Short mmCIF file of C-alpha atoms and ligand atoms in Angstrom, two decimals:
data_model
loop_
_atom_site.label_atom_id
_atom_site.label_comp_id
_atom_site.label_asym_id
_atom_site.label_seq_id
_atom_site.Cartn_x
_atom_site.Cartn_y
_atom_site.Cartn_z
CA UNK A 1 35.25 4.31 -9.90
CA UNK A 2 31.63 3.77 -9.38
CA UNK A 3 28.98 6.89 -10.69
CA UNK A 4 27.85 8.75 -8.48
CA UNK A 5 24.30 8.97 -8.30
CA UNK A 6 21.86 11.60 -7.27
CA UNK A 7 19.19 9.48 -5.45
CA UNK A 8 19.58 5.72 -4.27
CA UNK A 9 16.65 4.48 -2.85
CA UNK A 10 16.75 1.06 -0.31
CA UNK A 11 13.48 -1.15 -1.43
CA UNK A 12 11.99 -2.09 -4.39
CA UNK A 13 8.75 -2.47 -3.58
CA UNK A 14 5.72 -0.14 -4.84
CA UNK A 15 6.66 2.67 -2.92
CA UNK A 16 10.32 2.64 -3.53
CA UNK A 17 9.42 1.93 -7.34
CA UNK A 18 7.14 4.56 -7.68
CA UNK A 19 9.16 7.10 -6.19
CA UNK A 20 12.10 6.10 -8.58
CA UNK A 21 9.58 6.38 -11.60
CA UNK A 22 8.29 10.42 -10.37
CA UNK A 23 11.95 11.06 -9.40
CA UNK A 24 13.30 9.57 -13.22
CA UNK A 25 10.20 11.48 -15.17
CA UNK A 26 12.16 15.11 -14.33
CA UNK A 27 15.44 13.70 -15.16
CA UNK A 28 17.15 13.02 -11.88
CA UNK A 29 19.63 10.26 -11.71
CA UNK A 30 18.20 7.49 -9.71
CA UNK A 31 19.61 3.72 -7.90
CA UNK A 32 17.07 1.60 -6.63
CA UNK A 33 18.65 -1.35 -4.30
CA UNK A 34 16.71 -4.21 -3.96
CA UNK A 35 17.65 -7.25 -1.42
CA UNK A 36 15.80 -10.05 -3.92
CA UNK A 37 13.56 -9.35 -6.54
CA UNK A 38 11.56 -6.32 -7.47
CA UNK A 39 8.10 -6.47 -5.11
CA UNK A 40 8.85 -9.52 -3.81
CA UNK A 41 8.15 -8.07 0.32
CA UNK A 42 4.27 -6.92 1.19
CA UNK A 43 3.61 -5.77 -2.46
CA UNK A 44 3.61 -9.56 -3.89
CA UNK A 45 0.98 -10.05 -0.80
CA UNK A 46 -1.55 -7.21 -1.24
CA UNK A 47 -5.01 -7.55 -2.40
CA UNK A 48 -4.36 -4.46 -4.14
CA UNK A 49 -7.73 -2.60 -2.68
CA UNK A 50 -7.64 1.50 -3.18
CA UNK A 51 -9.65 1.34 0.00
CA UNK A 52 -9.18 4.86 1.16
CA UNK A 53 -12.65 5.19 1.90
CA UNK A 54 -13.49 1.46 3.75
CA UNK A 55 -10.16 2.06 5.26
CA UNK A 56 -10.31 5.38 6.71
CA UNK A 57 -13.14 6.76 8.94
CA UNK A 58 -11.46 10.46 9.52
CA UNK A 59 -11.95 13.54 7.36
CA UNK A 60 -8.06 14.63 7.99
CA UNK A 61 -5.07 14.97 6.38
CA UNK A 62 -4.58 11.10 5.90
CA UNK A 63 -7.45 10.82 4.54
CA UNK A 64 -7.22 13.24 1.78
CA UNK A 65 -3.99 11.85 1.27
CA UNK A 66 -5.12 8.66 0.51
CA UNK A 67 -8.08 10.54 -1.82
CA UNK A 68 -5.75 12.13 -3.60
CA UNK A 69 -3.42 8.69 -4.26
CA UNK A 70 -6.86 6.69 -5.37
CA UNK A 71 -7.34 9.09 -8.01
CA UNK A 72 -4.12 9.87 -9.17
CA UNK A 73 -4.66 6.13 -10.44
CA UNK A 74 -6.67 6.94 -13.01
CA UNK A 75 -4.52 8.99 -14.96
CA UNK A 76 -1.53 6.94 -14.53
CA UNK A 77 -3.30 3.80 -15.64
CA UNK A 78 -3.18 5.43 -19.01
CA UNK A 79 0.35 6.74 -18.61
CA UNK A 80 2.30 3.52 -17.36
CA UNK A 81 1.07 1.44 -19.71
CA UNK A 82 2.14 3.58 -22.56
CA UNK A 83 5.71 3.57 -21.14
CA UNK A 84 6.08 0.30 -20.02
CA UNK A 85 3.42 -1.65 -21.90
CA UNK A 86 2.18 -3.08 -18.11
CA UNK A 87 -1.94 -3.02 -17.92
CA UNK A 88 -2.07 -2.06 -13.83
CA UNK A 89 -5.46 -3.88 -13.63
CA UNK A 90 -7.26 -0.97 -12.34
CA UNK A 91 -11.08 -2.09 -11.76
CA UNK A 92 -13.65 0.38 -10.91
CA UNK A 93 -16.98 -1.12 -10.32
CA UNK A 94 -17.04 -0.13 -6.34
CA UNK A 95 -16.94 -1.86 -3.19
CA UNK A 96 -20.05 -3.02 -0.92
CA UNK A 97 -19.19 -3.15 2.62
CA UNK A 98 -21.93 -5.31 4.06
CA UNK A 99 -24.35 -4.79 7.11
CA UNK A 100 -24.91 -8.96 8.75
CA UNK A 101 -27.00 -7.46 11.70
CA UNK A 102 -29.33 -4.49 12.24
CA UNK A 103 -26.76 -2.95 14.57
CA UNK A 104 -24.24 -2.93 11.59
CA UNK A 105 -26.74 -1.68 9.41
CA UNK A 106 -27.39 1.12 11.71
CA UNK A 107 -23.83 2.60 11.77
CA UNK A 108 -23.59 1.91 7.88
CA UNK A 109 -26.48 4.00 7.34
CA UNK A 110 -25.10 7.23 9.14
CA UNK A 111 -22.02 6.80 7.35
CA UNK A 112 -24.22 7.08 4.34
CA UNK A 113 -25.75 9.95 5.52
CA UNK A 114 -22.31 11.79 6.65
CA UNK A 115 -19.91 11.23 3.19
CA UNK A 116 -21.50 12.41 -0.49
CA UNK A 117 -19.66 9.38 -2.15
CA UNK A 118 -21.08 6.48 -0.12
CA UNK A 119 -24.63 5.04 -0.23
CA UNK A 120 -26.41 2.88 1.65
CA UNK A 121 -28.16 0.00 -0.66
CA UNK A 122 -31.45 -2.33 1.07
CA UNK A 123 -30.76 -6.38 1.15
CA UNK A 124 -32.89 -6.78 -2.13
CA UNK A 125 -30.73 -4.14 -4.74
CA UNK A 126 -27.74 -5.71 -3.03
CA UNK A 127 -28.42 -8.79 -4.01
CA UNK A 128 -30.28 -8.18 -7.32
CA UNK A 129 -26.20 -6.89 -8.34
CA UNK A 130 -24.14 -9.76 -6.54
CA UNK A 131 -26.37 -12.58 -6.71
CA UNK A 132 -24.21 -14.57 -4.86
CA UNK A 133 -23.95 -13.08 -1.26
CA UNK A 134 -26.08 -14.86 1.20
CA UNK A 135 -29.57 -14.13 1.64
CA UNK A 136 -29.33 -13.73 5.32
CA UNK A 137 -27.40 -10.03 4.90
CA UNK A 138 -29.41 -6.91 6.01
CA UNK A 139 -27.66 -4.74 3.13
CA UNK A 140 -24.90 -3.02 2.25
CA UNK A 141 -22.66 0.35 1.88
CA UNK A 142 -22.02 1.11 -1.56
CA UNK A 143 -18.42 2.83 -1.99
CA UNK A 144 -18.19 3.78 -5.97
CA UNK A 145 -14.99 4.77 -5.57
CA UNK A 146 -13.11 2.03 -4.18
CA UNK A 147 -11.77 0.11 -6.74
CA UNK A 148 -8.82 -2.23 -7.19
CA UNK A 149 -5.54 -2.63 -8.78
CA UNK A 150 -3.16 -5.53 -9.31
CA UNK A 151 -0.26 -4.68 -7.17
CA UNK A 152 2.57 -6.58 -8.96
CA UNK A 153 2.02 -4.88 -12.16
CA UNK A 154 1.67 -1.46 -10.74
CA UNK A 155 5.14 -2.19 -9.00
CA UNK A 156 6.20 -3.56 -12.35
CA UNK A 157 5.25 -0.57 -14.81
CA UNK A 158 6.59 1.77 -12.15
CA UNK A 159 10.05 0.10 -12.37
CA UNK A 160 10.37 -0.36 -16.13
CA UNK A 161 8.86 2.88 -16.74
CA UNK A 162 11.35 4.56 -14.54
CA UNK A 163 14.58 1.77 -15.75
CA UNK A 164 13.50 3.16 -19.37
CA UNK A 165 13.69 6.78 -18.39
CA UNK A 166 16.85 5.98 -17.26
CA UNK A 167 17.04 5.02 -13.55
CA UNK A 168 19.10 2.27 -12.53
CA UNK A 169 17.50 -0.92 -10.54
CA UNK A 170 19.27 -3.54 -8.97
CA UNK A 171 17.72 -6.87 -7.20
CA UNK A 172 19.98 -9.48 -5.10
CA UNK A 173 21.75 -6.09 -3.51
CA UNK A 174 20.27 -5.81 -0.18
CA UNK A 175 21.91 -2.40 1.45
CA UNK A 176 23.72 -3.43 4.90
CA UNK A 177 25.13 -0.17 6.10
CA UNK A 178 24.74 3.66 5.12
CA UNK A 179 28.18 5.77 5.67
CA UNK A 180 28.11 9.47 5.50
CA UNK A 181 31.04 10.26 3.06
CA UNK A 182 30.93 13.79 2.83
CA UNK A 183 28.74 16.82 3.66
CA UNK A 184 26.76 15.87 0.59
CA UNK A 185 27.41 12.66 -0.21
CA UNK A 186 26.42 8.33 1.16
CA UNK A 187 27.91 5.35 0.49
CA UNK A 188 25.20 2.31 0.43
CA UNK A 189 27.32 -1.03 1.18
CA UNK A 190 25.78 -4.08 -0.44
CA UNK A 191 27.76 -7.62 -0.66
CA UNK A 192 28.46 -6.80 -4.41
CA UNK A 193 29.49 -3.30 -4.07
CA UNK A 194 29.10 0.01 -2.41
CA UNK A 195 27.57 2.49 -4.16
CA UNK A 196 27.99 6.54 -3.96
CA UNK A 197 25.00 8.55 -3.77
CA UNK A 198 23.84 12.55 -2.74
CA UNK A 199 20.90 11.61 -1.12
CA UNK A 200 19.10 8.28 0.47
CA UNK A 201 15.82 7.19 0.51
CA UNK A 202 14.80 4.73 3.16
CA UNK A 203 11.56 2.90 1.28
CA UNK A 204 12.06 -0.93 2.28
CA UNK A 205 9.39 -1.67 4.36
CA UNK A 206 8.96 -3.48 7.55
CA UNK A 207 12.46 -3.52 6.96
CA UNK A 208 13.24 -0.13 6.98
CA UNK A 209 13.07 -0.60 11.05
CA UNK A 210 16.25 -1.33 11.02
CA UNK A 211 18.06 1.56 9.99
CA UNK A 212 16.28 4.00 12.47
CA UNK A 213 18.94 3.07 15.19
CA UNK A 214 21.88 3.68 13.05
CA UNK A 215 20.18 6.96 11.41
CA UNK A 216 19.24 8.72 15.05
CA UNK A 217 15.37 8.30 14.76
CA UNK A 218 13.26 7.23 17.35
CA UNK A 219 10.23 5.47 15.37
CA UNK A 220 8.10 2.20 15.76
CA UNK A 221 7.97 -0.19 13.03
CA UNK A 222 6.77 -3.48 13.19
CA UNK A 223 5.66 -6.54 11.34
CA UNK A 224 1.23 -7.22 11.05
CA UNK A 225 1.72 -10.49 9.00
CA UNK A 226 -1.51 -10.40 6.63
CA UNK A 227 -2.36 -14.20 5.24
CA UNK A 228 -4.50 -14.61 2.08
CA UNK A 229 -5.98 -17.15 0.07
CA UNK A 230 -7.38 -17.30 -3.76
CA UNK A 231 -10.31 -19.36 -5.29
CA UNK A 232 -11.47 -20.20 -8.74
CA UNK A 233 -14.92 -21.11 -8.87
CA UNK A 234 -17.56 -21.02 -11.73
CA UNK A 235 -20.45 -20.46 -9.51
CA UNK A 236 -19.24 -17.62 -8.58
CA UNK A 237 -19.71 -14.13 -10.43
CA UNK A 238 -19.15 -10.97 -8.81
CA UNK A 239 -18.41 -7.75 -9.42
CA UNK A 240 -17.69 -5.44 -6.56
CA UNK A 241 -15.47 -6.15 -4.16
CA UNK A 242 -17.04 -7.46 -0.54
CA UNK A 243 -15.82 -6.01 2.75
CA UNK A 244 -16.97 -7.44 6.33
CA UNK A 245 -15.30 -6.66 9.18
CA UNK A 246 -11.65 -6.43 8.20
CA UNK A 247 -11.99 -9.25 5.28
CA UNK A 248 -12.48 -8.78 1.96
CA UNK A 249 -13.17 -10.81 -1.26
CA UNK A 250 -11.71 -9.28 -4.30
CA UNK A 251 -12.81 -10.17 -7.59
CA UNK A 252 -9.55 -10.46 -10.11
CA UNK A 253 -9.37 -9.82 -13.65
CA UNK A 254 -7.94 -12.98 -14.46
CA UNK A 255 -10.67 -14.75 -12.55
CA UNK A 256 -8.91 -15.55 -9.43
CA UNK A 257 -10.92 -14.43 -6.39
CA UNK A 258 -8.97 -13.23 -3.89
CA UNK A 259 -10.13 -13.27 0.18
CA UNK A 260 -7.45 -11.68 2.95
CA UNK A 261 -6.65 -10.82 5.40
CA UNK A 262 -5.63 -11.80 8.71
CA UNK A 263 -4.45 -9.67 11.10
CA UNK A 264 -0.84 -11.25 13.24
CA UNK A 265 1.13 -8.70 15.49
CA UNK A 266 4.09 -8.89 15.77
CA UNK A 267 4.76 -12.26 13.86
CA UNK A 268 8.08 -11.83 11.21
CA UNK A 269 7.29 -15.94 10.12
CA UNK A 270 6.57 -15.67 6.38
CA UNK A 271 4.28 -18.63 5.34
CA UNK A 272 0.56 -19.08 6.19
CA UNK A 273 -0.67 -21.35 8.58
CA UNK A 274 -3.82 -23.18 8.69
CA UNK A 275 -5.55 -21.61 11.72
CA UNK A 276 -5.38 -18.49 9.31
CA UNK A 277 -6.40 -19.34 6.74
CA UNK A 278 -9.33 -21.37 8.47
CA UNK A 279 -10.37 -18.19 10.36
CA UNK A 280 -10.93 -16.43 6.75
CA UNK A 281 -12.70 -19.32 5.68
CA UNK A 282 -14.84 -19.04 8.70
CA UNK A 283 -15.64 -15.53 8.13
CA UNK A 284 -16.21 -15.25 4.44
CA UNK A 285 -18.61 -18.37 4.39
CA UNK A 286 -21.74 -16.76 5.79
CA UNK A 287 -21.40 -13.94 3.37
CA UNK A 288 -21.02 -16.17 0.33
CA UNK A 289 -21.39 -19.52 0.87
CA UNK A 290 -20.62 -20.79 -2.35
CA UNK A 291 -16.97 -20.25 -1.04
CA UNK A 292 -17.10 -23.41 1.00
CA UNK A 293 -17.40 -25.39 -2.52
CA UNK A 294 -14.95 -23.44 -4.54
CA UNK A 295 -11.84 -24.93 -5.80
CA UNK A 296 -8.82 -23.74 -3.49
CA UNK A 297 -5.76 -22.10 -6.08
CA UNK A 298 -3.47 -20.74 -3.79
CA UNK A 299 -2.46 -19.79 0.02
CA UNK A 300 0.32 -16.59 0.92
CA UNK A 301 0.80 -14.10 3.22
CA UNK A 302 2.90 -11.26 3.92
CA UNK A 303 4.50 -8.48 6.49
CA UNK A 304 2.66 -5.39 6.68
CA UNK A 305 5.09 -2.52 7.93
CA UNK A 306 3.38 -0.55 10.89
CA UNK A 307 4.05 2.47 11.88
CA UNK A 308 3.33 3.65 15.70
CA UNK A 309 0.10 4.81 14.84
CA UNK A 310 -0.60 3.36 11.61
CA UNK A 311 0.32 6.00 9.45
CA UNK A 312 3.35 6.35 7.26
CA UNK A 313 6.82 8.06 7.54
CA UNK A 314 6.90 10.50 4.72
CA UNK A 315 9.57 13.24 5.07
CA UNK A 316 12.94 14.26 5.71
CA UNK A 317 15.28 13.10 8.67
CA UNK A 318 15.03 15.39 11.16
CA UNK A 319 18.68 16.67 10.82
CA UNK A 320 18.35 18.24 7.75
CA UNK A 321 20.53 15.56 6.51
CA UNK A 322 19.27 14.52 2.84
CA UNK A 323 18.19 11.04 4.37
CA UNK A 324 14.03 10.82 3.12
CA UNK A 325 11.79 8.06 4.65
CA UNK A 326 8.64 6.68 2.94
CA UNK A 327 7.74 3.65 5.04
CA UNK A 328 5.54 2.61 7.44
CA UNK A 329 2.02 2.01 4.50
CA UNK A 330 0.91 -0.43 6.58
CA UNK A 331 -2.63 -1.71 5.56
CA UNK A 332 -2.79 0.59 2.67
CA UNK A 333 0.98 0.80 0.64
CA UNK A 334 -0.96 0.51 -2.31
CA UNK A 335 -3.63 3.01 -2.45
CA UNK A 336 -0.97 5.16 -1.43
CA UNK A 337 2.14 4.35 -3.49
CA UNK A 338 1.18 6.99 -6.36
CA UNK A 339 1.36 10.08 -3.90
CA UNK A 340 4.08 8.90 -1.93
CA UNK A 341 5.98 8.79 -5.20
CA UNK A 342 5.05 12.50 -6.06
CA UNK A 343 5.17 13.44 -2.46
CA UNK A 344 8.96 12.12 -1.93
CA UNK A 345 9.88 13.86 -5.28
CA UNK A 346 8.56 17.45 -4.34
CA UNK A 347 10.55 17.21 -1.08
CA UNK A 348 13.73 16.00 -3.10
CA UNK A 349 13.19 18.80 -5.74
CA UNK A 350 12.58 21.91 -3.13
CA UNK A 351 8.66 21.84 -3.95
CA UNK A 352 6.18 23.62 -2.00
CA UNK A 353 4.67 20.96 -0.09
CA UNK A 354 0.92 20.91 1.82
CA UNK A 355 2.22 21.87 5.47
CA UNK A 356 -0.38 18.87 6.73
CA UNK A 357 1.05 16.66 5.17
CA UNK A 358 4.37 17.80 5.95
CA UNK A 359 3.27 17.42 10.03
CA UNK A 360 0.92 13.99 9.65
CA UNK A 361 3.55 12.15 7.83
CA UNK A 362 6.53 13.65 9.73
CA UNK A 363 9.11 10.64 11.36
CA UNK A 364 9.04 13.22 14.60
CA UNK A 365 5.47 13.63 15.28
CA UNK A 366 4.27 13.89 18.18
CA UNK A 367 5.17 11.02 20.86
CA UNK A 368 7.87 10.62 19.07
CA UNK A 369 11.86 12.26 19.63
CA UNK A 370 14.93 11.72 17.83
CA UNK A 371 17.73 9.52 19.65
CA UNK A 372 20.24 12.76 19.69
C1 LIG B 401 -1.85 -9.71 3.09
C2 LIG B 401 -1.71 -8.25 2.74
C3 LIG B 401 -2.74 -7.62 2.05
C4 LIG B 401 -2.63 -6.26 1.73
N1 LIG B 401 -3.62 -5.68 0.99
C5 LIG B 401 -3.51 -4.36 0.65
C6 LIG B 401 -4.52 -3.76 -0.14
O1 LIG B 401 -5.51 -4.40 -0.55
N2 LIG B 401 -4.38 -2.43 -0.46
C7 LIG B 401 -3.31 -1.69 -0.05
O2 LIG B 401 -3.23 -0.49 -0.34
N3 LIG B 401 -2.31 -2.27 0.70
C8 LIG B 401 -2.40 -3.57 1.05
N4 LIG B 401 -1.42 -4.16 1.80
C9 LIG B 401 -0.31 -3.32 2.30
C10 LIG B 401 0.74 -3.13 1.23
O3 LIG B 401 1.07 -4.39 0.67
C11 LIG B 401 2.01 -2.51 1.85
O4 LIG B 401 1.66 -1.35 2.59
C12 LIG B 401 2.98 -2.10 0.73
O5 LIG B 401 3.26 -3.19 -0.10
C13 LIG B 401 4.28 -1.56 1.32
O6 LIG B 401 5.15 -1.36 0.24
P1 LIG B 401 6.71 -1.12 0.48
O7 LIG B 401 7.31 -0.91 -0.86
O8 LIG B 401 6.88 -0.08 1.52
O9 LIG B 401 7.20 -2.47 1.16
P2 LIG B 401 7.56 -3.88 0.52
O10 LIG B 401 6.63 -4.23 -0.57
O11 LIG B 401 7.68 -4.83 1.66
O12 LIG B 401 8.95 -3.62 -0.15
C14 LIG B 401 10.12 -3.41 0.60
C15 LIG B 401 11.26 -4.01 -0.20
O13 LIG B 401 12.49 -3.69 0.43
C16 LIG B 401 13.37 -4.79 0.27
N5 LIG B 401 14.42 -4.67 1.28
C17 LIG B 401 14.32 -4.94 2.62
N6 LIG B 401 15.49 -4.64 3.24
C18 LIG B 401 16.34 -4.20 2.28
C19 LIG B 401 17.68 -3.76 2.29
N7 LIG B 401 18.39 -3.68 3.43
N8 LIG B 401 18.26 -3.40 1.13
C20 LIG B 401 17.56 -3.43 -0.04
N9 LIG B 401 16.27 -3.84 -0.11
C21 LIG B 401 15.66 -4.21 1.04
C22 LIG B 401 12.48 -6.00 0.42
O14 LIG B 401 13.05 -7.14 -0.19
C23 LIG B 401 11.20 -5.53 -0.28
O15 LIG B 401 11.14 -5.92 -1.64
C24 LIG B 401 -1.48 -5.53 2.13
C25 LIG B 401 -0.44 -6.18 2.80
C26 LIG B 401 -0.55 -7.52 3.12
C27 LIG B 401 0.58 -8.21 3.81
#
């Protein structure tokens, strides 16, 4: 007879990983099925950016959100790596999102003037801190708070943190079917066994798309393939990270330099292609041209899950039945994986919860109706 288990969550990427780690830290029995290995879908991809203010323009309820995740962070740098001995790579030294014409400029400057944390910095003090950036910019917003994280270790010291506080986390077991059992009970069918559960969380990405028929909900999700490249280079030294118009170059602690994304609707194929990459290339090499003579380490890319307006799926199904959702991060699954994880938790304990959140992350917003 297999144990029955309180919480199984489908996905083990960062979101279904942290929520098994804030679910195991008050002592709830948790299963985390996995199809293939432990972050292995969009996590293994991401630049790891905690852009939550390059990313989002609004002063709403995703955006504090997002605030809230990017500093939650800090704290749990400390507190992961004392469980699980994992160093989460968290880099603070800002972000400079740069201005290439005086029209850019222009609407970088009244952001500067709108939000307290972002500042607008002249060509020369740009360049007197990254000394490589082309000469030909016109300046740059300085975000301080934008920082960076390595997302394969923050996936990783979420899952042996929670494995050591006792949850149990399987890879190779991808969940094929969900069966209601009993008025409080699942069974989650895998190829190697089914496995009984109270309640189900559906946290497996892109993925997850394909249990909305079978569960009664009526909700877009679909694929924005992101491809990526790395370079080493010695002439190179920079600090912040670089943002122009949807690209970024992300300075890594182990002196990798990472430059992403592209942008591909609708495409589920899985390995980059060279018009990608090429169009990166392209757009990166006027910012820093050194780029062009760097030595190439590495290509990838990865499925972005996309919601029908961009925003996640945080909440319970509709029905009242004890089926959660947490999917749908999109661009930013990893700025926003640490309050997911407490948000998903709170719901699954009884918590008060912040009624905005509640509606802005709801799978029945509006536009959207369930299939009943
Ligand atoms: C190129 C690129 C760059 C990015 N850069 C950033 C960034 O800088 N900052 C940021 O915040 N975000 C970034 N993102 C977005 C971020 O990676 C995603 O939002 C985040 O990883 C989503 O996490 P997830 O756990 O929901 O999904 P995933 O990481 O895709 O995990 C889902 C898991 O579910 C598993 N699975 C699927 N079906 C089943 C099944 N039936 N049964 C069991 N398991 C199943 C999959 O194998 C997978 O491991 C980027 C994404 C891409 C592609």
């Amino acid at each position: 007879m297999n144990k029955q288990y309180e919480v199984g969550i489908i996905g083990g990427g960062i979101i279904g990983q942290s929520i098994a780690y804030h679910l195991a830290k008050e002592g709830v029995s948790v299963l985390v099925l996995e199809s293939h290995k432990i972050g292995t879908g969009a996590t293994s991809a991401a630049a790891g950016m905690l852009g939550a203010n390059s990313e989002l323009e609004k002063n709403d309820a995703f955006y504090q959100f997002a605030k809230e995740s990017q500093r939650l962070y800090h704290s749990l740098q400390y507190e992961l790596s004392e469980r699980s001995q994992i160093n989460i790579g968290l880099v603070d030294k800002g972000m400079y999102k740069i201005a290439m014409n005086d029209d850019e400029a222009d609407s970088l400057k009244e952001a500067a003037s709108y939000y307290k944390s972002v500042e607008w910095h002249e060509k020369e003090m740009v360049l007197e801190h990254e000394s490589t950036l082309s000469t030909s910019i016109k300046g740059a917003l300085y975000i301080k708070e934008d920082g960076h994280v390595s997302p394969l270790h923050v996936c990783a010291a979420f899952s042996k943190s929670a494995s050591l506080l006792g949850a149990t986390i399987l890879e190779n077991s991808p969940v094929h079917a969900i069966k209601k059992t009993s008025k409080n009970g699942y069974t989650l069918s895998t190829p190697r066994a089914d496995f009984s559960v109270n309640k189900v969380v559906i946290a497996n990405g892109v993925w997850s798309g394909h249990f909305f028929k079978q569960l009664g909900v009526n909700a877009g999700m679909k694929p924005v393939k992101g491809e990526c490249l790395s370079v080493k280079s010695s002439e190179i030294s920079l600090e912040k990270t670089i943002f122009y118009d949807h690209c970024y170059i992300v300075p890594k602690g182990d002196g990798r330099i990472v430059i992403g994304a592209t942008m591909v609707e609708d495409d589920w194929s899985t390995a980059p292609t060279i018009g990608g990459i090429q169009s990166l290339i392209e757009k990166i090499t006027p910012i820093m041209p050194s780029i062009a003579s760097s030595q190439l380490h590495e290509t990838w890319s990865g499925l972005r899950p996309q919601s029908h307006d961009g925003k996640p799926y945080i909440g319970q199904h509709p029905n009242g039945e004890h089926i959660y959702f947490a999917t749908g991060h999109y661009r930013n699954g990893i700025l926003l994986a640490p309050k997911t994880g407490e948000m998903v938790r709170d719901l699954i304990l009884g918590r008060q919860q912040n009624e905005d959140y509640i509606n802005t992350f709801s799978i029945v917003r509006p536009q959207l109706q369930a299939m009943r």
